[in-house]
XYZ file of C-alpha atoms in Angstrom:
779
model
C -0.786 -21.529 -20.876
C -2.488 -21.493 -24.245
C -0.655 -20.454 -27.400
C -1.720 -18.629 -30.532
C -0.315 -21.462 -32.635
C 1.342 -24.835 -32.294
C 4.482 -23.131 -33.621
C 6.654 -20.154 -32.765
C 6.838 -18.083 -35.926
C 10.506 -17.061 -36.176
C 10.773 -14.422 -38.890
C 14.163 -13.265 -40.137
C 12.950 -9.754 -40.893
C 10.077 -7.671 -39.657
C 7.004 -7.790 -41.889
C 4.699 -4.899 -42.622
C 1.461 -4.149 -44.377
C 0.103 -0.831 -45.520
C -3.428 0.287 -44.735
C -4.466 2.706 -47.441
C -5.993 6.032 -46.478
C -9.318 4.845 -47.912
C -9.230 1.643 -45.876
C -8.327 3.467 -42.720
C -11.214 5.851 -43.338
C -13.603 2.909 -43.716
C -12.222 1.095 -40.659
C -13.345 -2.457 -39.948
C -16.578 -2.192 -41.925
C -15.450 -4.921 -44.278
C -17.131 -7.861 -45.935
C -15.883 -11.417 -46.025
C -16.079 -11.701 -49.799
C -12.966 -12.132 -51.919
C -14.709 -11.644 -55.221
C -13.258 -9.319 -57.847
C -16.546 -8.500 -59.562
C -17.305 -4.943 -60.614
C -19.452 -4.473 -57.539
C -16.453 -5.148 -55.335
C -14.010 -2.398 -54.518
C -10.699 -3.124 -56.144
C -7.266 -1.612 -55.675
C -4.007 -2.782 -54.167
C -3.141 -1.718 -50.646
C -1.162 -4.583 -49.114
C 2.276 -3.913 -50.538
C 5.803 -5.124 -50.253
C 7.942 -2.244 -49.076
C 11.174 -1.506 -50.922
C 14.301 -3.364 -49.895
C 15.834 0.026 -49.089
C 14.425 -0.549 -45.614
C 14.940 -4.302 -45.753
C 11.246 -4.908 -45.112
C 9.681 -7.928 -46.777
C 6.277 -9.489 -47.028
C 5.480 -13.098 -47.697
C 2.564 -13.951 -49.942
C -0.726 -14.713 -48.239
C -4.336 -15.455 -48.898
C -5.841 -12.050 -49.704
C -7.818 -10.356 -46.933
C -11.387 -9.137 -47.511
C -12.362 -5.876 -49.178
C -14.062 -3.094 -47.244
C -17.847 -3.191 -47.218
C -20.008 -0.756 -49.095
C -21.032 2.321 -47.133
C -24.564 2.315 -45.714
C -25.941 4.610 -48.435
C -24.365 2.491 -51.160
C -25.823 -0.697 -49.683
C -29.309 0.845 -49.788
C -28.754 1.937 -53.392
C -27.569 -1.548 -54.256
C -30.723 -3.106 -52.859
C -32.935 -0.647 -54.735
C -31.119 -1.213 -58.026
C -31.342 -4.983 -57.874
C -27.871 -5.666 -56.566
C -25.680 -3.118 -58.320
C -24.380 -0.065 -56.540
C -22.338 2.888 -57.524
C -19.894 4.063 -54.927
C -16.419 5.422 -54.678
C -13.888 2.629 -54.803
C -11.793 2.025 -51.744
C -8.768 -0.130 -51.149
C -9.004 -3.883 -51.577
C -6.848 -5.966 -49.241
C -4.663 -7.518 -51.917
C -1.018 -8.617 -51.828
C 1.013 -7.048 -54.608
C 4.740 -6.341 -55.017
C 5.669 -2.714 -55.502
C 7.404 -3.380 -58.797
C 11.070 -2.388 -58.724
C 12.393 -4.405 -55.808
C 15.413 -2.141 -55.483
C 13.473 1.102 -55.662
C 14.386 3.763 -53.171
C 11.932 6.392 -54.432
C 9.167 6.297 -51.876
C 6.943 8.501 -54.006
C 5.716 5.293 -55.661
C 4.430 3.909 -52.367
C 0.645 4.356 -52.040
C -0.378 6.803 -49.356
C -1.282 5.000 -46.179
C -0.233 3.712 -42.788
C 2.492 1.167 -42.515
C 1.776 -1.303 -39.715
C 3.475 -4.386 -38.369
C 1.877 -7.472 -39.757
C -0.022 -9.535 -37.183
C 1.230 -13.031 -36.389
C 0.402 -15.949 -34.103
C 3.097 -15.335 -31.459
C 0.665 -15.011 -28.556
C 0.407 -16.569 -25.096
C -2.825 -16.614 -23.108
C -3.071 -17.265 -19.371
C -6.373 -18.415 -17.872
C -6.234 -18.276 -14.085
C -9.247 -20.498 -13.466
C -7.083 -23.617 -13.336
C -3.731 -22.082 -12.447
C -4.603 -21.195 -8.869
C -5.416 -24.818 -8.018
C -2.297 -26.655 -6.751
C -1.000 -29.336 -9.085
C 1.845 -31.816 -8.565
C 3.067 -30.456 -5.236
C 6.864 -30.399 -5.274
C 8.886 -30.891 -2.131
C 11.816 -28.578 -1.564
C 12.457 -25.041 -2.683
C 12.438 -23.639 -6.185
C 15.889 -23.184 -7.752
C 16.229 -19.917 -9.675
C 18.556 -18.877 -12.474
C 20.887 -16.144 -11.232
C 20.401 -14.138 -14.432
C 16.812 -14.392 -15.704
C 15.127 -15.871 -12.611
C 13.752 -18.856 -14.497
C 13.057 -21.822 -12.229
C 14.825 -25.122 -12.755
C 12.333 -27.435 -14.476
C 11.964 -30.824 -16.090
C 13.712 -29.373 -19.172
C 17.033 -28.751 -17.452
C 20.041 -30.948 -18.005
C 22.414 -31.227 -15.083
C 26.084 -31.769 -15.865
C 28.692 -33.112 -13.506
C 31.539 -30.756 -12.615
C 33.616 -32.554 -10.057
C 31.448 -32.965 -6.984
C 28.974 -30.300 -8.117
C 26.098 -30.139 -10.557
C 26.042 -27.439 -13.241
C 22.823 -26.118 -14.773
C 22.867 -24.173 -18.026
C 19.668 -22.140 -18.113
C 17.454 -23.016 -21.076
C 16.226 -19.426 -21.317
C 19.291 -17.191 -21.079
C 22.230 -19.634 -21.281
C 23.646 -18.719 -17.860
C 25.690 -21.496 -16.252
C 25.600 -21.959 -12.493
C 26.381 -24.525 -9.848
C 23.246 -25.854 -8.165
C 22.865 -27.775 -4.943
C 20.498 -30.416 -6.240
C 20.584 -34.064 -7.241
C 18.902 -35.559 -10.274
C 16.101 -37.080 -8.180
C 15.094 -33.642 -6.853
C 14.576 -32.188 -10.316
C 10.917 -31.668 -11.284
C 9.703 -34.409 -13.592
C 6.578 -32.736 -14.947
C 5.906 -29.513 -16.826
C 3.443 -28.305 -14.172
C 4.513 -28.156 -10.527
C 3.473 -26.214 -7.417
C 5.716 -25.022 -4.593
C 4.013 -24.291 -1.269
C 5.464 -21.067 0.117
C 3.387 -20.745 3.278
C 0.414 -22.773 4.550
C -2.961 -21.295 5.417
C -3.416 -19.859 8.898
C -5.437 -22.083 11.196
C -7.790 -19.174 11.911
C -8.808 -18.803 8.287
C -12.388 -19.897 7.837
C -13.309 -18.774 4.356
C -12.822 -20.653 1.156
C -14.194 -23.607 -0.740
C -13.660 -25.993 2.166
C -14.508 -23.574 4.958
C -17.245 -21.167 5.902
C -17.753 -18.134 3.701
C -17.207 -15.236 6.090
C -16.165 -12.754 3.431
C -17.140 -9.089 3.656
C -19.552 -7.405 1.236
C -19.967 -3.612 1.315
C -22.870 -2.003 -0.515
C -21.963 1.616 -1.296
C -25.202 3.281 -2.412
C -25.715 6.727 -3.940
C -28.548 8.690 -2.246
C -27.978 11.987 -4.057
C -30.881 14.034 -5.390
C -30.878 12.427 -8.833
C -31.766 9.053 -7.301
C -35.386 10.280 -7.059
C -35.802 10.016 -10.856
C -38.460 7.425 -11.584
C -39.165 4.689 -14.117
C -42.715 3.801 -15.164
C -43.769 0.247 -14.334
C -47.117 -1.253 -15.442
C -49.539 -2.102 -12.658
C -50.123 -0.893 -9.149
C -47.230 -1.869 -6.882
C -46.699 -1.279 -3.198
C -43.062 -0.391 -2.619
C -41.075 0.316 0.470
C -38.629 3.216 0.608
C -38.385 6.222 -1.647
C -38.029 9.374 0.393
C -39.367 11.787 -2.247
C -42.594 9.837 -2.653
C -43.224 9.972 1.080
C -42.697 13.746 1.102
C -45.306 14.149 -1.665
C -47.899 12.175 0.270
C -47.319 14.350 3.327
C -48.687 17.281 1.326
C -51.904 15.431 0.519
C -54.503 15.125 3.252
C -56.247 12.153 1.630
C -52.947 10.668 0.270
C -54.492 10.224 -3.181
C -52.254 9.940 -6.245
C -52.045 13.069 -8.364
C -52.383 12.635 -12.141
C -52.029 14.878 -15.153
C -54.714 14.925 -17.868
C -54.619 11.778 -20.050
C -51.944 10.253 -17.846
C -51.948 6.485 -17.408
C -53.552 5.432 -14.153
C -52.612 1.758 -13.887
C -48.860 2.361 -13.487
C -46.350 2.780 -10.683
C -43.398 5.131 -10.803
C -40.362 3.504 -9.196
C -37.446 5.749 -8.229
C -33.840 4.744 -8.693
C -33.400 4.707 -4.933
C -36.403 2.428 -4.474
C -34.948 0.050 -7.059
C -31.605 0.057 -5.241
C -33.281 -0.502 -1.869
C -35.270 -3.454 -3.153
C -32.209 -4.960 -4.854
C -29.978 -4.693 -1.781
C -32.709 -6.072 0.478
C -33.189 -9.037 -1.850
C -29.469 -9.807 -1.663
C -29.559 -9.644 2.120
C -32.374 -12.158 2.114
C -30.526 -14.560 -0.193
C -27.258 -14.266 1.725
C -28.958 -14.878 5.064
C -30.234 -18.182 3.663
C -27.309 -19.353 1.542
C -24.296 -17.643 3.183
C -25.345 -16.827 6.770
C -21.759 -16.171 7.908
C -21.043 -13.501 5.341
C -20.602 -10.042 6.777
C -22.386 -7.116 5.182
C -21.966 -3.372 5.633
C -23.807 -0.409 4.134
C -22.271 2.947 3.196
C -24.363 5.738 1.680
C -23.216 8.990 0.098
C -24.564 12.268 -1.206
C -22.874 15.544 -0.202
C -21.528 13.600 2.771
C -20.586 9.986 3.478
C -22.401 7.977 6.137
C -21.126 4.583 7.253
C -24.103 2.578 8.566
C -22.104 -0.630 8.904
C -24.298 -3.595 9.832
C -26.920 -1.278 11.283
C -26.106 -2.114 14.903
C -23.316 0.381 15.471
C -23.535 4.163 15.664
C -23.402 5.660 12.137
C -20.187 7.486 11.216
C -20.746 10.697 9.243
C -17.965 12.235 7.156
C -18.540 15.750 5.841
C -16.914 19.099 5.123
C -13.153 19.358 4.761
C -12.653 15.704 5.670
C -13.982 14.758 2.217
C -10.850 16.274 0.644
C -8.297 14.836 3.072
C -7.080 11.456 1.912
C -5.165 10.532 5.063
C -8.174 11.333 7.235
C -10.477 9.209 5.086
C -8.045 6.285 5.174
C -7.792 6.541 8.962
C -11.555 6.547 9.340
C -11.894 3.524 7.076
C -9.165 1.634 8.937
C -10.763 2.309 12.331
C -14.232 1.122 11.336
C -15.248 -2.117 13.082
C -15.795 -5.200 10.985
C -19.547 -5.885 10.783
C -21.215 -8.953 12.183
C -22.578 -11.823 10.107
C -25.693 -11.340 8.022
C -27.775 -13.897 9.901
C -27.731 -11.678 12.999
C -27.801 -8.284 11.231
C -30.393 -9.032 8.554
C -33.427 -7.402 10.161
C -31.667 -4.287 11.474
C -29.823 -3.620 8.215
C -32.990 -4.027 6.158
C -34.744 -1.406 8.287
C -31.855 1.017 7.794
C -31.940 0.528 4.029
C -35.609 1.463 3.677
C -35.157 4.573 5.786
C -32.876 6.152 3.195
C -33.942 9.352 1.433
C -32.564 11.162 -1.613
C -30.967 14.587 -1.624
C -27.725 16.457 -2.078
C -24.664 16.140 -4.306
C -22.392 13.123 -4.950
C -19.306 12.472 -2.789
C -18.497 9.260 -4.641
C -14.699 9.468 -4.418
C -14.524 9.748 -0.615
C -17.135 6.980 -0.219
C -15.100 4.691 -2.477
C -11.899 5.335 -0.528
C -13.557 4.675 2.846
C -15.267 1.519 1.545
C -12.101 -0.003 0.048
C -10.086 0.838 3.165
C -12.696 -0.814 5.377
C -12.839 -3.862 3.080
C -9.041 -4.198 3.228
C -9.423 -5.667 6.710
C -10.629 -8.877 5.048
C -8.872 -10.063 1.832
C -11.348 -11.371 -0.701
C -13.932 -8.715 0.186
C -16.275 -7.104 -2.336
C -17.301 -3.467 -2.650
C -20.319 -2.751 -4.861
C -20.769 0.881 -5.919
C -24.306 1.724 -7.070
C -24.566 5.266 -8.464
C -26.365 7.363 -11.036
C -24.418 10.609 -10.807
C -21.155 12.315 -11.503
C -18.737 12.574 -8.564
C -18.757 16.278 -7.678
C -17.785 16.533 -3.998
C -14.435 15.878 -2.341
C -11.629 13.704 -3.678
C -12.012 12.259 -7.162
C -14.310 14.966 -8.505
C -15.103 14.400 -12.169
C -17.083 17.565 -12.880
C -13.988 19.750 -13.222
C -12.724 21.190 -16.496
C -9.087 22.122 -15.878
C -6.537 19.605 -17.129
C -4.573 19.699 -13.908
C -7.608 18.703 -11.855
C -8.565 16.053 -14.379
C -5.131 14.487 -14.057
C -5.429 14.643 -10.264
C -8.736 12.759 -10.401
C -7.258 10.207 -12.789
C -4.394 9.613 -10.363
C -6.836 9.293 -7.457
C -8.866 6.465 -8.976
C -5.772 4.655 -10.217
C -4.183 4.796 -6.766
C -7.380 3.547 -5.087
C -7.442 0.664 -7.572
C -3.819 -0.272 -6.881
C -4.323 -0.235 -3.108
C -7.522 -2.276 -3.308
C -5.884 -4.848 -5.579
C -2.900 -5.160 -3.222
C -5.277 -5.794 -0.295
C -7.343 -8.373 -2.164
C -10.450 -6.169 -2.464
C -12.729 -6.413 -5.505
C -14.686 -3.306 -6.559
C -17.673 -3.484 -8.920
C -19.392 -0.427 -10.358
C -23.053 -0.284 -11.366
C -24.498 2.826 -12.983
C -27.982 3.519 -14.286
C -29.105 3.766 -17.879
C -29.299 7.286 -19.230
C -26.772 8.769 -16.806
C -23.231 10.120 -17.129
C -20.966 8.925 -14.325
C -17.674 9.057 -16.241
C -17.642 5.294 -16.096
C -14.332 5.169 -17.915
C -12.685 6.586 -14.763
C -14.640 4.532 -12.218
C -14.242 1.475 -14.387
C -10.478 1.556 -13.922
C -10.993 0.610 -10.280
C -13.188 -2.359 -11.175
C -10.906 -3.412 -14.024
C -7.808 -3.392 -11.825
C -9.427 -5.227 -8.904
C -11.237 -7.968 -10.805
C -14.694 -6.434 -10.390
C -17.483 -5.918 -12.876
C -18.661 -2.813 -14.734
C -22.229 -2.468 -15.936
C -24.865 0.038 -16.929
C -28.264 -1.375 -16.036
C -31.954 -0.649 -16.020
C -32.760 0.350 -12.402
C -35.407 -2.366 -12.327
C -32.775 -5.024 -13.043
C -30.462 -4.151 -10.183
C -31.358 -7.315 -8.270
C -30.118 -9.506 -11.091
C -26.932 -7.464 -11.419
C -26.142 -7.689 -7.702
C -26.629 -11.462 -7.856
C -24.218 -11.780 -10.773
C -21.543 -9.784 -8.958
C -21.866 -11.772 -5.747
C -21.689 -15.069 -7.653
C -18.421 -14.043 -9.315
C -16.274 -15.219 -6.470
C -12.623 -14.260 -6.081
C -10.574 -17.458 -6.285
C -7.171 -15.957 -5.453
C -5.653 -12.677 -4.302
C -2.242 -11.025 -4.595
C -1.672 -12.831 -7.877
C 1.629 -12.060 -9.595
C 2.274 -13.681 -12.974
C 5.794 -13.845 -14.408
C 6.244 -15.007 -17.990
C 9.779 -15.829 -19.138
C 10.735 -16.266 -22.784
C 13.872 -17.500 -24.468
C 16.455 -14.718 -24.827
C 15.797 -14.533 -28.578
C 12.233 -13.364 -27.924
C 10.830 -10.136 -26.481
C 7.437 -8.712 -25.537
C 5.231 -6.291 -27.420
C 3.138 -3.743 -25.509
C 5.041 -4.251 -22.251
C 7.285 -1.724 -20.547
C 10.385 -3.924 -20.613
C 13.252 -4.737 -22.944
C 13.913 -8.051 -21.264
C 12.604 -11.461 -22.239
C 10.635 -11.473 -19.001
C 7.535 -9.628 -17.885
C 6.086 -9.432 -14.374
C 2.387 -8.555 -14.171
C 0.665 -7.778 -10.888
C -2.762 -9.225 -11.628
C -4.168 -8.715 -8.126
C -7.513 -10.460 -7.629
C -8.653 -13.139 -10.035
C -11.990 -14.795 -10.682
C -12.784 -17.785 -12.842
C -13.135 -15.380 -15.779
C -9.766 -13.644 -15.427
C -7.475 -14.108 -18.402
C -4.518 -12.094 -19.680
C -2.668 -12.361 -22.958
C 0.843 -11.489 -24.112
C 2.316 -10.973 -27.566
C 5.962 -11.628 -28.261
C 8.351 -10.930 -31.089
C 11.675 -12.239 -32.357
C 14.942 -10.408 -31.884
C 16.526 -9.951 -35.291
C 20.190 -9.366 -35.993
C 21.783 -6.505 -37.932
C 24.821 -7.090 -40.114
C 26.857 -3.976 -40.834
C 28.171 -3.366 -44.331
C 31.095 -0.993 -44.569
C 32.396 0.806 -47.602
C 35.745 2.447 -48.183
C 36.980 4.676 -45.438
C 35.546 8.164 -45.616
C 33.118 7.290 -48.386
C 29.358 7.170 -48.390
C 27.335 4.123 -49.312
C 23.731 3.835 -50.338
C 23.645 0.121 -49.573
C 21.312 -0.935 -46.793
C 22.472 -3.443 -44.194
C 20.569 -6.714 -44.272
C 19.149 -8.327 -41.179
C 20.627 -11.584 -40.043
C 18.852 -14.870 -39.533
C 16.845 -15.745 -36.479
C 18.971 -17.165 -33.713
C 21.844 -14.754 -34.057
C 21.599 -12.312 -31.174
C 22.218 -12.929 -27.540
C 20.123 -11.354 -24.815
C 22.913 -9.063 -23.691
C 22.716 -5.585 -25.155
C 19.473 -6.239 -26.985
C 17.615 -3.012 -27.501
C 20.312 -0.904 -25.840
C 21.220 1.245 -28.819
C 21.380 4.951 -28.106
C 18.149 6.739 -28.819
C 16.272 3.527 -29.429
C 12.726 3.291 -28.159
C 11.291 0.350 -26.281
C 10.097 -0.916 -29.637
C 13.763 -1.386 -30.407
C 13.865 -4.164 -27.863
C 13.192 -6.331 -30.862
C 16.652 -5.666 -32.274
C 20.141 -6.699 -31.297
C 23.504 -5.331 -32.307
C 25.223 -8.621 -31.521
C 26.974 -9.836 -34.644
C 27.693 -13.315 -33.304
C 26.229 -16.469 -34.769
C 24.396 -19.336 -33.189
C 22.630 -22.479 -34.263
C 18.985 -21.912 -34.934
C 16.958 -23.736 -32.247
C 14.260 -26.132 -33.341
C 12.107 -25.371 -30.311
C 11.913 -22.651 -27.680
C 10.943 -22.805 -24.001
C 8.278 -20.772 -22.165
C 7.859 -20.573 -18.407
C 4.963 -19.143 -16.435
C 5.335 -18.511 -12.705
C 2.134 -17.679 -10.819
C 2.471 -16.641 -7.197
C -0.845 -16.309 -5.393
C -2.719 -16.483 -2.096
C -5.698 -18.808 -2.230
C -9.011 -18.263 -0.468
C -7.831 -20.389 2.464
C -4.882 -18.056 3.059
C -2.127 -20.325 1.717
C 0.555 -18.816 -0.508
C 1.818 -20.937 -3.381
C 3.933 -20.699 -6.523
C 2.763 -22.625 -9.554
C 5.256 -23.099 -12.374
C 4.421 -24.250 -15.908
C 7.238 -24.868 -18.366
C 6.526 -25.780 -21.966
C 8.309 -25.808 -25.297
C 7.044 -24.998 -28.756
C 8.586 -25.956 -32.107
C 9.946 -23.179 -34.297
C 9.007 -22.502 -37.886
C 10.048 -19.845 -40.374
C 7.041 -20.602 -42.518
C 4.302 -18.106 -41.698
C 1.671 -20.202 -43.455
C 2.538 -23.214 -41.297
C 2.119 -21.185 -38.108
C -1.168 -19.747 -39.335
C -2.516 -23.174 -40.318
C -2.054 -24.312 -36.706
C -3.538 -21.143 -35.265
C -5.767 -21.143 -32.185
C -8.314 -18.543 -33.246
C -9.795 -18.373 -29.742
C -6.459 -17.170 -28.366
C -6.039 -14.686 -31.209
C -9.576 -13.393 -30.701
C -9.213 -12.777 -26.977
C -5.804 -11.179 -27.470
C -7.072 -8.925 -30.265
C -9.895 -7.727 -28.035
C -7.633 -7.070 -25.050
C -4.981 -5.220 -27.044
C -7.502 -2.962 -28.748
C -9.300 -2.260 -25.457
C -6.117 -1.535 -23.501
C -4.778 0.843 -26.133
C -8.114 2.640 -26.422
C -8.454 2.977 -22.635
C -5.015 4.594 -22.635
C -6.216 7.070 -25.245
C -4.175 5.499 -28.070
C -6.978 5.413 -30.620
C -4.752 5.282 -33.684
C -2.807 2.308 -32.383
C -5.961 0.538 -31.187
C -7.560 0.822 -34.604
C -4.442 -0.220 -36.497
C -3.921 -3.345 -34.390
C -7.589 -4.246 -34.747
C -7.273 -4.065 -38.524
C -4.077 -6.132 -38.591
C -5.469 -8.843 -36.307
C -8.673 -9.002 -38.304
C -6.690 -9.683 -41.481
C -4.849 -12.521 -39.735
C -8.084 -14.067 -38.422
C -9.728 -13.689 -41.833
C -6.898 -15.582 -43.536
C -7.322 -18.417 -41.051
C -11.096 -18.487 -41.469
C -10.782 -18.632 -45.242
C -7.841 -21.059 -45.240
C -7.859 -24.792 -45.952
C -6.244 -25.874 -42.669
C -9.457 -26.993 -40.959
C -9.585 -30.746 -40.453
C -13.366 -30.953 -40.392
C -16.478 -28.945 -41.107
C -17.064 -28.564 -37.383
C -13.672 -26.833 -37.048
C -14.546 -24.607 -39.979
C -17.848 -23.681 -38.364
C -16.111 -22.981 -35.059
C -13.601 -20.692 -36.769
C -16.418 -18.838 -38.523
C -18.404 -18.405 -35.299
C -15.382 -17.240 -33.324
C -14.414 -14.793 -36.049
C -17.941 -13.385 -36.188
C -18.358 -13.194 -32.407
C -15.002 -11.647 -31.564
C -14.412 -9.319 -34.453
C -18.029 -8.219 -34.465
C -17.391 -6.782 -30.992
C -13.938 -5.458 -31.897
C -15.484 -3.825 -34.960
C -18.020 -1.979 -32.798
C -15.191 -0.540 -30.715
C -13.105 0.320 -33.775
C -16.082 2.089 -35.345
C -16.561 4.135 -32.180
C -12.877 5.124 -32.128
C -13.068 6.024 -35.814
C -16.054 8.305 -35.236
C -14.419 9.821 -32.143
C -11.359 10.771 -34.185
C -13.558 12.316 -36.839
C -15.347 14.392 -34.198
C -11.993 15.540 -32.839
C -10.865 16.537 -36.310
C -14.098 18.411 -36.991
C -13.926 20.381 -33.746
C -10.192 21.079 -33.459
C -8.867 20.723 -36.990
C -6.862 17.643 -36.055
C -7.221 14.516 -33.970
C -5.618 14.088 -30.585
C -3.706 11.221 -32.198
C -1.501 13.785 -33.877
C 0.130 14.046 -30.451
C 0.462 10.307 -29.819
C 4.131 10.710 -30.578
C 6.019 13.907 -29.939
C 8.406 14.180 -32.860
C 8.894 11.462 -35.457
C 8.947 7.691 -35.311
C 12.529 6.785 -36.059
C 13.661 3.992 -38.362
C 17.231 4.870 -37.540
C 19.214 7.898 -38.660
C 18.320 7.513 -42.312
C 14.567 6.997 -42.572
C 11.588 8.282 -40.685
C 7.865 7.694 -40.536
C 5.511 10.646 -40.349
C 3.612 10.615 -37.055
C 0.305 11.759 -38.493
C -0.023 9.568 -41.590
C 2.719 7.016 -40.874
C 3.561 7.241 -44.587
C 7.032 5.986 -45.388
C 9.454 8.738 -46.416
C 12.572 8.436 -48.492
C 15.808 7.665 -46.648
C 18.877 9.801 -46.958
C 22.291 8.345 -47.907
C 23.976 6.547 -45.051
C 27.440 7.047 -43.761
C 29.847 4.192 -44.259
C 29.500 1.522 -41.615
C 26.242 2.790 -40.211
C 23.255 0.530 -39.717
C 19.544 1.006 -40.053
C 17.538 -0.287 -37.145
C 14.434 -1.962 -38.494
C 11.509 -0.433 -36.635
C 10.619 -2.501 -33.641
C 7.472 -4.512 -34.004
C 4.510 -3.631 -31.849
C 3.463 -0.408 -30.217
C 5.797 2.521 -30.772
C 6.742 4.092 -27.462
C 6.387 7.765 -26.783
C 9.439 9.753 -27.705
C 8.068 12.443 -25.426
C 7.787 12.137 -21.666
C 5.046 10.553 -19.579
C 3.371 13.918 -19.195
C 2.527 13.978 -22.911
C 1.071 10.488 -22.702
C -1.118 11.428 -19.752
C -2.259 14.543 -21.593
C -3.543 12.403 -24.455
C -5.158 9.943 -22.055
C -6.974 12.653 -20.116
C -8.142 14.417 -23.275
C -9.919 11.334 -24.479
C -11.200 9.845 -21.240
C -13.018 13.064 -20.377
C -14.961 12.813 -23.655
C -15.823 9.102 -23.492
C -19.481 8.308 -22.866
C -20.508 5.734 -20.275
C -21.869 3.421 -22.997
C -18.553 3.569 -24.866
C -16.623 2.959 -21.641
C -18.604 -0.187 -20.876
C -18.051 -1.387 -24.437
C -14.296 -0.987 -23.972
C -14.219 -2.741 -20.593
C -16.417 -5.576 -21.885
C -13.830 -6.180 -24.583
C -11.384 -7.273 -21.855
C -13.707 -9.947 -20.422
C -13.195 -13.298 -22.227
C -16.695 -14.620 -21.505
C -18.253 -11.518 -23.066
C -15.875 -11.454 -26.012
C -16.321 -15.120 -26.919
C -20.078 -15.162 -26.406
C -21.607 -16.080 -29.732
């Protein structure tokens, strides 16, 4: 576990910033200058909201101003450094004026967003799936929160029994354990079941994993790319047909056409790339098993080339159960050392033609691969799925939702079976990669758009990215005073089914602090305009947190408990990773750590780990955007950028090398996040131009509630004036993090489908790349 800071930032009240309309329009096109010269754009947009909502802001180092628009930058260069442009908001911290004001007309127009902080946990699975400090005996679980007894626990004598008071939820229970059996280290592994003696794959054994190449042979695969020089290539059905029409087999040229070139078809490139991988595997991994599946308007399973091909066509392409049965009944291919020659011959006999039954081919391939956990399926395609299950060429919303469900269900099944799916598409095509990419993203595969002539390199990269564990389930448990943002739970525990992991798999979590509400009552039957004040951190218990009627999942950050408790000086975190390694053994690795608590935001930010913040910022923005939540993705990107900018400009760096590292990380990460945010910004503008509004207007059905007495407009998120409160009522401070839908899941899917159908393949790859740590952190 890596943390966003050396400290847990324990705020007493939720903190907000306002993004002005001008800033939101400009997006993340900001400079890193904090100058206030006339050429800079100056106005106040980071404000302290009125105490009428009990929302406060602490002072900070000012964030950067937005950059000049492209036209203004050109004008500035031409005029010797001075430019005239419309002023936009400057990220400056300024109090509103009258601290007790309740007239919201004085609040600048803009979007109120939760202020970013350092409460982040990152989990890198590269080291977690390697056993460490094997512990004899079984894990002892808390009856309430399911935390595992660790080196932190203190056992108390109660007669002849031992009593454990859980460090996370406070539950007391009698445990059958002696002091000597208690774990002594913060990182221990419990072996749940040993590897089967028949297992032969893995780091210590022979690699007999299964690789399935699923190659598109539809008509569009005959499109060629010009390559300098005269090359002799095998394969390419269309080229052979042309030569059959020529008695002397001479090349045919147009006037002024280059003669010393070779036109290589997409299929020829795929054939050469697959054959090259067969050659390398036969030398370096002779016990690997390889199968070939091809698809156009039908699906043909060639297997290892030795068995009779299985052809799937007609109505079978639309029958899921039939396709699953066929895939399950397919024999497992032999090793590559014995099938190399036969399979190579089959590959170069392929010819292009027909439509694209990609969905059925994917389902058959993943079902076949499920026979061997740790298998890889590599989809190589240049066209839009338009035959059978998973068609993506349809226009009706109902069918689009059906296709979305199909690919998500295939991804879930493949991940459960330990199958990794990678998707490769060709440059200049439209495959709806955002849909296909969900399968690769869920199963730990790769997603890439490549030049057809670079397929060999791409195949090699995919095959080198070995799965190091399957069936990975990560459980992160927090202290009861903390909760998770962006997770579908109100508890202080989240369970994430990660599935397959490679050395590059990393997930991040963001947590918040449960704050307490103190009710102020007036005289009976009277009305009071006073606003209840939130209590100090440490007040609420875990029971009843976020259970108020009508409260969204964001409200998990609040508690109605009016009890008091001592404020803890440190808080525990526990990560439980259950996994099956490549040898077939199942283990449970448990890491338990504590972090000191601070109420000083500046102290937490001084000890920030900007690498953790950067990777989390990228993942959050990508996940929200992939779910169609463009407004939320952009807002969180802006908030996290402000936090990273403060750290980069701060004086907390112990050396110049640390300062340089912070600068490089900031530039690398937020340069990529900025590209995504700019795309989302332009996409919303296109939506507004074509429909009169953006799809984000439907991100919430109804209004975002701040309680019964204040609301936030769903379109602009501008704060509106509260109405007088009844005596004894309380205002729930808006929960920090992503606001949940007040509508049903159908509305959320509607938004998701609307945007995914309009996302280009290049944009989809950009979004998926944002979730890969090695690509995000690459400087």
